[in-house]
Amino acid sequence: MRDVFHEQLDAVFDDLTAICGQVEVAVRRATEALLSGDAAVAEQVITDDAEIDQARERVEESAFQLLSLQQPVAGDLRVIIAALRMVTELERMGDLSVHVAKIARLRVPNVAVPEGINETMTKMAETAEDMVRRVGQIIRHRDVSAAIELGRDDEVMDQLRRHSFTQLLGDDWAHGVEAAVDVALLGRYYERIADHAVSIANRVVFVVTGEKPHRGEV
Amino acid sequence: MRDVFHEQLDAVFDDLTAICGQVEVAVRRATEALLSGDAAVAEQVITDDAEIDQARERVEESAFQLLSLQQPVAGDLRVIIAALRMVTELERMGDLSVHVAKIARLRVPNVAVPEGINETMTKMAETAEDMVRRVGQIIRHRDVSAAIELGRDDEVMDQLRRHSFTQLLGDDWAHGVEAAVDVALLGRYYERIADHAVSIANRVVFVVTGEKPHRGEV
């Protein structure tokens, strides 16, 4: 049987997994709103973000309680700090989904993403959502090998982003400045969601092994 | 005389002040590179960012030592966690300066920011730099009233960003898609630098008073 400290720590990680599930829903709905121009779905992402913020506060309080009452040292201490950082990143991923939803809402009844770049943007959105889904599993199962794999797949997102710039800045871009600016910012938001997913995966590696997968990443 | 714990805590805050000074230089040079198209200055911002990363690691180690050896509870514990979060944000501000410098470098020998929007972009850059400079003083002097004032001035940055979009998306925008995309992303980077400055100022308020200036900000 695990001691009280490690039981409470497990509860914190269960909460992180649950919040990651909320973020996954936010990313999926934001993309749905973006690609369909559905104002109600965009609105829901924006409203529901408050729940992610509240969940973050609850996890922070639990982590503070653990630190304060159990006085962990060395490895255990670093694990709790890592959990605090993970929840901050999850909240940011929620905020970034809100940014996507707000661009979708701004263009209703139109769709922000024009036909020509729809495929690239859909792939970016799917990649981001997939990375969030996987990082939820990585947190849940403390899965180091899946975490390391996620770090490698970040390159896919980078390639998609570069490709979107090639399309935007090509001579045959026919959708004007507004759509280009939207697509550039949307690409930035999805890329940041992916960055945070990788960063959280790296923190899980650190939590399990005590080693940082990349210098300065944890 | 202060006890060992509080002396070490002061040293951590001195380090945060110093890093904020490095970030201020990074923001200033990135802007200089951006507005002048000077590749060497852009290069320097990108190279020097490693020093900010290293400084962050040193502060994190000091904070961990403090947590582990001194076993602070309640308020002192939260102050160290706040310091850890502040240094993470300072490092992000350095990264954002690198993003600005990279856009500058990409357009050399040209200048990324076209004439027509130069004034707005210069104001955004100056506002960001001013906020970083002020937050350095706020950390150094634990200045609550200056911190609260900084939070209010964030509205200036929001207005500038909205104005830049009005210019970009106006019928008389004559600088094409590439410049528009650059300006939109640059605006995002300066806005995020300002956001982090406000967030750090809010953490200083929390460190000094134990109260969060805005719900969910600390």
Coordinates of C-alpha atoms in Angstrom, one line a residue:
Chain A
M1 CA 0.0 0.0 0.0
R2 CA 1.2 3.5 -0.9
D3 CA 1.7 6.0 1.9
V4 CA -0.5 9.1 2.3
F5 CA 1.8 11.4 0.4
H6 CA 2.0 9.2 -2.7
E7 CA -1.8 8.6 -2.6
Q8 CA -2.3 12.4 -2.6
L9 CA 0.2 12.8 -5.3
D10 CA -1.6 10.2 -7.4
A11 CA -4.8 12.2 -6.9
V12 CA -3.0 15.3 -8.2
F13 CA -2.0 13.4 -11.4
D14 CA -5.6 12.1 -11.8
D15 CA -6.7 15.7 -11.7
L16 CA -4.1 16.6 -14.3
T17 CA -5.4 13.8 -16.5
A18 CA -9.0 15.1 -16.1
I19 CA -8.0 18.7 -17.0
C20 CA -6.1 17.4 -20.0
G21 CA -9.4 15.8 -21.1
Q22 CA -11.2 19.2 -20.7
V23 CA -8.4 20.8 -22.9
E24 CA -8.8 18.1 -25.5
V25 CA -12.6 18.9 -25.7
A26 CA -11.7 22.6 -26.0
V27 CA -9.2 22.1 -28.8
R28 CA -11.7 19.8 -30.7
R29 CA -14.6 22.2 -30.3
A30 CA -12.5 25.3 -31.2
T31 CA -11.5 23.5 -34.4
E32 CA -15.1 22.5 -35.1
A33 CA -16.2 26.2 -34.7
L34 CA -13.3 27.3 -36.9
L35 CA -13.9 25.0 -39.8
S36 CA -17.7 25.2 -39.7
G37 CA -18.2 28.9 -38.7
D38 CA -20.5 27.7 -35.9
A39 CA -20.8 30.7 -33.4
A40 CA -22.6 28.6 -30.7
V41 CA -19.7 26.1 -30.5
A42 CA -17.2 28.9 -30.4
E43 CA -19.2 30.6 -27.6
Q44 CA -19.2 27.3 -25.7
V45 CA -15.4 27.0 -25.8
I46 CA -15.0 30.6 -24.6
T47 CA -17.5 30.0 -21.7
D48 CA -16.3 26.6 -20.7
D49 CA -12.7 27.9 -20.3
A50 CA -13.7 29.1 -16.8
E51 CA -14.1 25.5 -15.7
I52 CA -10.5 24.7 -16.8
D53 CA -9.3 27.8 -14.8
Q54 CA -11.2 26.6 -11.7
A55 CA -9.8 23.1 -12.1
R56 CA -6.3 24.6 -12.3
E57 CA -6.9 26.4 -9.0
R58 CA -8.1 23.2 -7.3
V59 CA -4.9 21.4 -8.4
E60 CA -2.7 24.2 -7.3
E61 CA -4.4 24.2 -3.9
S62 CA -3.9 20.4 -3.6
A63 CA -0.2 20.7 -4.5
F64 CA 0.3 23.5 -2.0
Q65 CA -1.3 21.4 0.7
L66 CA 1.0 18.5 -0.2
L67 CA 4.0 20.7 -0.1
S68 CA 3.0 22.4 3.1
L69 CA 1.8 19.5 5.1
Q70 CA 4.0 16.7 3.9
Q71 CA 7.2 18.7 3.5
P72 CA 8.6 16.5 0.7
V73 CA 12.3 16.8 -0.2
A74 CA 14.5 16.0 -3.2
G75 CA 12.7 13.9 -5.8
D76 CA 9.2 14.2 -4.4
L77 CA 9.5 17.9 -4.1
R78 CA 10.5 18.2 -7.8
V79 CA 7.5 16.0 -8.8
I80 CA 5.1 18.4 -7.1
I81 CA 6.7 21.4 -8.7
A82 CA 6.5 19.6 -12.1
A83 CA 2.8 19.0 -11.5
L84 CA 2.3 22.7 -10.7
R85 CA 4.0 23.5 -14.0
M86 CA 2.0 21.0 -15.9
V87 CA -1.3 22.5 -14.7
T88 CA -0.1 26.0 -15.7
E89 CA 0.6 24.7 -19.2
L90 CA -2.8 22.9 -19.5
E91 CA -4.5 26.2 -18.6
R92 CA -2.5 28.0 -21.3
M93 CA -3.6 25.3 -23.8
G94 CA -7.2 26.1 -22.8
D95 CA -6.5 29.8 -23.4
L96 CA -5.1 29.1 -26.8
S97 CA -8.2 27.1 -27.7
V98 CA -10.2 30.2 -26.7
H99 CA -8.1 32.3 -29.1
V100 CA -8.9 29.9 -31.9
A101 CA -12.6 30.1 -31.0
K102 CA -12.5 33.9 -30.9
I103 CA -11.1 34.1 -34.5
A104 CA -13.9 31.6 -35.6
R105 CA -16.5 33.8 -33.9
L106 CA -15.1 37.0 -35.4
R107 CA -15.7 35.7 -38.9
V108 CA -19.2 34.3 -38.5
P109 CA -21.3 33.8 -40.7
N110 CA -18.2 33.2 -42.8
V111 CA -15.4 30.7 -42.2
A112 CA -12.0 32.1 -41.2
V113 CA -10.0 29.5 -43.1
P114 CA -10.3 29.8 -46.9
E115 CA -10.7 26.7 -49.2
G116 CA -7.1 26.7 -50.5
I117 CA -5.5 26.3 -47.1
N118 CA -8.3 24.3 -45.4
E119 CA -6.4 21.0 -45.7
T120 CA -3.2 22.3 -44.1
M121 CA -5.1 24.0 -41.3
T122 CA -7.2 20.9 -40.7
K123 CA -4.0 18.8 -40.4
M124 CA -2.5 21.3 -37.9
A125 CA -5.7 21.2 -35.8
E126 CA -5.8 17.4 -35.9
T127 CA -2.2 17.1 -35.0
A128 CA -2.7 19.5 -32.0
E129 CA -5.8 17.6 -30.9
D130 CA -4.0 14.2 -31.3
M131 CA -1.0 15.5 -29.2
V132 CA -3.3 16.7 -26.4
R133 CA -5.1 13.3 -26.4
R134 CA -1.8 11.5 -26.2
V135 CA -0.4 13.6 -23.5
G136 CA -3.5 12.9 -21.4
Q137 CA -2.7 9.2 -21.7
I138 CA 1.0 9.9 -21.0
I139 CA 0.1 11.7 -17.8
R140 CA -2.4 8.9 -16.8
H141 CA 0.0 6.1 -17.3
R142 CA 3.3 7.9 -16.7
D143 CA 4.3 6.6 -20.1
V144 CA 7.9 7.5 -20.7
S145 CA 8.3 5.9 -24.1
A146 CA 5.1 7.5 -25.4
A147 CA 6.3 10.8 -24.0
I148 CA 9.6 10.6 -25.9
E149 CA 7.7 9.7 -29.1
L150 CA 5.5 12.7 -28.7
G151 CA 8.6 15.0 -28.6
R152 CA 9.7 13.5 -31.9
D153 CA 6.3 14.1 -33.5
D154 CA 6.4 17.8 -32.8
E155 CA 8.4 18.0 -36.1
V156 CA 5.1 17.3 -37.9
M157 CA 3.6 20.4 -36.6
D158 CA 6.6 22.5 -37.5
Q159 CA 6.5 21.2 -41.1
L160 CA 2.8 22.0 -41.3
R161 CA 3.4 25.5 -40.1
R162 CA 6.2 26.1 -42.6
H163 CA 3.9 24.7 -45.3
S164 CA 1.1 27.1 -44.3
F165 CA 3.6 30.0 -44.7
T166 CA 4.6 28.8 -48.1
Q167 CA 1.0 28.8 -49.1
L168 CA 0.2 32.2 -47.5
L169 CA 3.2 33.9 -49.0
G170 CA 3.0 32.3 -52.5
D171 CA 2.1 34.3 -55.6
D172 CA -1.1 32.3 -56.0
W173 CA -2.5 33.3 -52.6
A174 CA -5.9 34.8 -53.6
H175 CA -7.7 35.2 -50.3
G176 CA -6.4 38.6 -49.2
V177 CA -4.8 40.0 -46.1
E178 CA -7.5 39.2 -43.6
A179 CA -7.5 35.5 -44.2
A180 CA -3.7 35.4 -44.3
V181 CA -3.4 37.1 -40.9
D182 CA -6.1 34.8 -39.5
V183 CA -4.2 31.7 -40.7
A184 CA -0.9 32.9 -39.5
L185 CA -2.2 33.5 -36.0
L186 CA -4.2 30.3 -35.9
G187 CA -1.1 28.4 -36.9
R188 CA 0.7 30.1 -34.1
Y189 CA -2.0 29.0 -31.6
Y190 CA -2.0 25.4 -32.7
E191 CA 1.8 25.3 -32.7
R192 CA 1.8 26.6 -29.1
I193 CA -0.7 24.0 -28.0
A194 CA 1.6 21.4 -29.5
D195 CA 4.7 23.0 -27.8
H196 CA 2.9 22.8 -24.4
A197 CA 1.9 19.1 -25.1
V198 CA 5.6 18.3 -25.7
S199 CA 6.7 20.2 -22.6
I200 CA 4.2 18.4 -20.4
A201 CA 5.3 15.0 -21.9
N202 CA 8.9 16.0 -21.0
R203 CA 7.9 16.8 -17.5
V204 CA 6.3 13.3 -17.2
V205 CA 9.6 11.8 -18.3
F206 CA 11.3 13.8 -15.5
V207 CA 8.7 12.8 -13.0
V208 CA 9.2 9.1 -13.7
T209 CA 13.0 9.0 -14.4
G210 CA 14.3 12.0 -12.6
E211 CA 16.1 12.9 -15.9
K212 CA 15.3 15.8 -18.2
P213 CA 14.9 14.5 -21.8
H214 CA 16.2 17.8 -23.2
R215 CA 18.3 20.4 -21.4
G216 CA 16.2 23.2 -20.1
E217 CA 12.9 21.6 -21.0
V218 CA 11.6 20.8 -17.5
Chain B
M1 CA 19.1 41.0 11.0
R2 CA 17.2 38.7 8.6
D3 CA 17.4 35.0 9.1
V4 CA 19.2 32.7 6.6
F5 CA 15.9 31.8 4.8
H6 CA 15.0 35.3 4.1
E7 CA 18.5 36.3 3.1
Q8 CA 18.5 33.5 0.6
L9 CA 15.1 34.5 -0.6
D10 CA 16.3 38.0 -1.1
A11 CA 19.2 36.6 -3.2
V12 CA 16.6 34.8 -5.4
F13 CA 14.8 38.1 -6.0
D14 CA 18.0 39.8 -6.8
D15 CA 18.6 37.2 -9.4
L16 CA 15.1 37.7 -10.8
T17 CA 15.8 41.5 -11.1
A18 CA 19.1 40.7 -12.9
I19 CA 17.3 38.4 -15.4
C20 CA 14.6 41.0 -16.0
G21 CA 17.5 43.4 -16.9
Q22 CA 18.7 40.8 -19.5
V23 CA 15.2 40.5 -20.9
E24 CA 15.0 44.3 -21.2
V25 CA 18.2 44.3 -23.2
A26 CA 16.8 41.5 -25.4
V27 CA 13.5 43.3 -26.1
R28 CA 15.4 46.6 -26.9
R29 CA 17.8 44.9 -29.2
A30 CA 15.2 42.8 -30.9
T31 CA 13.2 46.0 -31.7
E32 CA 16.4 47.8 -32.9
A33 CA 17.1 44.8 -35.3
L34 CA 13.5 44.9 -36.4
L35 CA 13.3 48.6 -37.1
S36 CA 16.7 48.9 -38.7
G37 CA 17.0 45.5 -40.4
D38 CA 20.4 45.0 -38.7
A39 CA 21.2 41.2 -39.0
A40 CA 24.1 41.3 -36.5
V41 CA 21.9 42.8 -33.7
A42 CA 19.2 40.2 -34.5
E43 CA 21.8 37.4 -34.3
Q44 CA 23.0 38.7 -30.9
V45 CA 19.5 38.5 -29.4
I46 CA 19.2 35.0 -30.6
T47 CA 22.7 33.9 -29.3
D48 CA 22.4 35.7 -26.0
D49 CA 19.1 34.0 -25.1
A50 CA 21.1 31.0 -23.9
E51 CA 22.4 33.2 -21.1
I52 CA 18.8 33.9 -20.0
D53 CA 18.1 30.2 -20.1
Q54 CA 21.2 29.5 -17.9
A55 CA 20.2 32.2 -15.5
R56 CA 16.8 30.7 -15.2
E57 CA 18.3 27.3 -14.3
R58 CA 20.4 28.8 -11.6
V59 CA 17.4 30.5 -10.0
E60 CA 15.4 27.3 -10.2
E61 CA 18.2 25.5 -8.4
S62 CA 18.4 28.1 -5.7
A63 CA 14.7 28.0 -5.2
F64 CA 14.8 24.2 -5.0
Q65 CA 17.6 24.3 -2.5
L66 CA 15.5 26.8 -0.4
L67 CA 12.5 24.6 -0.6
S68 CA 14.4 21.4 0.2
L69 CA 16.7 22.6 3.0
Q70 CA 14.5 25.2 4.7
Q71 CA 11.2 23.5 4.4
P72 CA 9.1 26.7 4.4
V73 CA 5.4 26.5 5.0
A74 CA 2.4 28.7 4.2
G75 CA 3.3 32.2 3.1
D76 CA 7.0 31.6 2.6
L77 CA 6.3 28.5 0.5
R78 CA 4.0 30.4 -1.8
V79 CA 6.6 33.2 -2.2
I80 CA 9.2 30.7 -3.5
I81 CA 6.6 29.1 -5.8
A82 CA 5.8 32.6 -7.1
A83 CA 9.5 33.2 -7.7
L84 CA 9.7 29.9 -9.7
R85 CA 6.8 31.1 -11.8
M86 CA 8.3 34.5 -12.3
V87 CA 11.5 33.1 -13.7
T88 CA 9.6 30.9 -16.1
E89 CA 7.8 33.9 -17.4
L90 CA 11.0 35.9 -17.7
E91 CA 12.5 33.1 -19.8
R92 CA 9.4 33.2 -22.1
M93 CA 9.8 36.9 -22.5
G94 CA 13.4 36.2 -23.7
D95 CA 12.0 33.6 -26.1
L96 CA 9.5 36.1 -27.5
S97 CA 12.3 38.6 -28.1
V98 CA 14.1 35.9 -30.1
H99 CA 10.9 35.4 -32.2
V100 CA 10.9 39.2 -32.9
A101 CA 14.7 39.0 -33.8
K102 CA 14.1 36.0 -36.1
I103 CA 11.4 37.9 -38.1
A104 CA 13.9 40.8 -38.4
R105 CA 16.6 38.5 -39.6
L106 CA 14.3 36.8 -42.1
R107 CA 13.7 40.1 -43.9
V108 CA 17.3 41.4 -44.0
P109 CA 18.4 43.4 -46.1
N110 CA 14.8 44.7 -46.0
V111 CA 12.9 45.9 -42.9
A112 CA 9.9 43.7 -41.8
V113 CA 7.8 46.7 -40.7
P114 CA 6.6 48.9 -43.6
E115 CA 6.5 52.7 -43.4
G116 CA 2.7 53.0 -42.9
I117 CA 2.6 51.0 -39.7
N118 CA 6.0 51.8 -38.4
E119 CA 4.6 54.3 -35.8
T120 CA 2.2 51.8 -34.3
M121 CA 4.8 49.0 -34.2
T122 CA 7.3 51.4 -32.6
K123 CA 4.8 52.3 -29.9
M124 CA 4.0 48.7 -29.2
A125 CA 7.8 47.9 -28.9
E126 CA 8.4 50.9 -26.7
T127 CA 5.4 50.0 -24.5
A128 CA 6.7 46.4 -24.1
E129 CA 10.2 47.6 -23.3
D130 CA 8.9 50.1 -20.8
M131 CA 6.8 47.5 -19.1
V132 CA 9.8 45.1 -18.8
R133 CA 11.9 48.0 -17.4
R134 CA 9.2 48.8 -14.9
V135 CA 8.6 45.3 -13.8
G136 CA 12.3 45.0 -13.1
Q137 CA 12.0 47.9 -10.7
I138 CA 8.8 46.4 -9.2
I139 CA 10.7 43.1 -8.5
R140 CA 13.7 45.0 -7.1
H141 CA 11.7 47.2 -4.7
R142 CA 8.7 44.9 -4.2
D143 CA 6.7 47.9 -5.3
V144 CA 3.0 47.1 -4.9
S145 CA 1.6 50.4 -6.1
A146 CA 3.8 50.4 -9.2
A147 CA 2.7 46.8 -9.9
I148 CA -1.0 47.7 -9.7
E149 CA -0.3 50.6 -12.1
L150 CA 1.4 48.4 -14.6
G151 CA -1.7 46.2 -14.7
R152 CA -3.7 49.2 -15.7
D153 CA -1.3 50.2 -18.4
D154 CA -1.7 46.9 -20.2
E155 CA -4.8 48.5 -21.8
V156 CA -2.4 50.7 -23.8
M157 CA -0.9 47.6 -25.5
D158 CA -4.4 46.2 -26.2
Q159 CA -5.4 49.5 -27.9
L160 CA -2.2 49.5 -30.0
R161 CA -2.8 45.9 -31.1
R162 CA -6.4 46.7 -32.1
H163 CA -5.2 49.8 -34.0
S164 CA -2.6 47.7 -35.9
F165 CA -5.3 45.3 -37.0
T166 CA -7.4 48.2 -38.2
Q167 CA -4.4 49.4 -40.3
L168 CA -3.6 45.9 -41.6
L169 CA -7.2 45.1 -42.6
G170 CA -8.1 48.5 -43.9
D171 CA -8.8 49.1 -47.6
D172 CA -5.7 51.3 -48.0
W173 CA -3.2 48.6 -46.8
A174 CA -0.7 48.6 -49.7
H175 CA 2.1 46.4 -48.3
G176 CA 0.9 43.0 -49.2
V177 CA 0.4 39.8 -47.4
E178 CA 3.9 39.1 -46.1
A179 CA 4.2 42.4 -44.3
A180 CA 0.7 42.0 -42.8
V181 CA 1.5 38.5 -41.5
D182 CA 4.8 39.8 -40.0
V183 CA 3.1 42.7 -38.3
A184 CA 0.3 40.5 -36.9
L185 CA 2.8 38.0 -35.4
L186 CA 5.1 40.8 -34.1
G187 CA 2.1 42.3 -32.5
R188 CA 1.3 39.0 -30.9
Y189 CA 4.9 38.7 -29.5
Y190 CA 5.0 42.2 -28.0
E191 CA 1.5 41.7 -26.6
R192 CA 2.6 38.4 -24.9
I193 CA 5.7 40.2 -23.5
A194 CA 3.4 42.8 -22.0
D195 CA 1.1 40.1 -20.6
H196 CA 4.0 38.4 -18.9
A197 CA 5.1 41.7 -17.4
V198 CA 1.7 42.2 -15.9
S199 CA 1.5 38.7 -14.6
I200 CA 4.9 39.1 -12.9
A201 CA 3.8 42.4 -11.4
N202 CA 0.7 40.6 -10.0
R203 CA 2.9 37.9 -8.5
V204 CA 4.9 40.7 -6.8
V205 CA 1.7 42.0 -5.3
F206 CA 0.9 38.5 -4.1
V207 CA 4.4 38.0 -2.6
V208 CA 4.2 41.3 -0.6
T209 CA 0.5 41.3 0.4
G210 CA -0.5 37.7 0.2
E211 CA -3.5 38.8 -1.9
K212 CA -4.0 38.1 -5.6
P213 CA -4.8 41.4 -7.4
H214 CA -7.0 39.5 -9.9
R215 CA -8.6 36.1 -9.4
G216 CA -6.6 33.4 -11.1
E217 CA -3.7 35.7 -12.0
V218 CA -1.1 34.4 -9.6

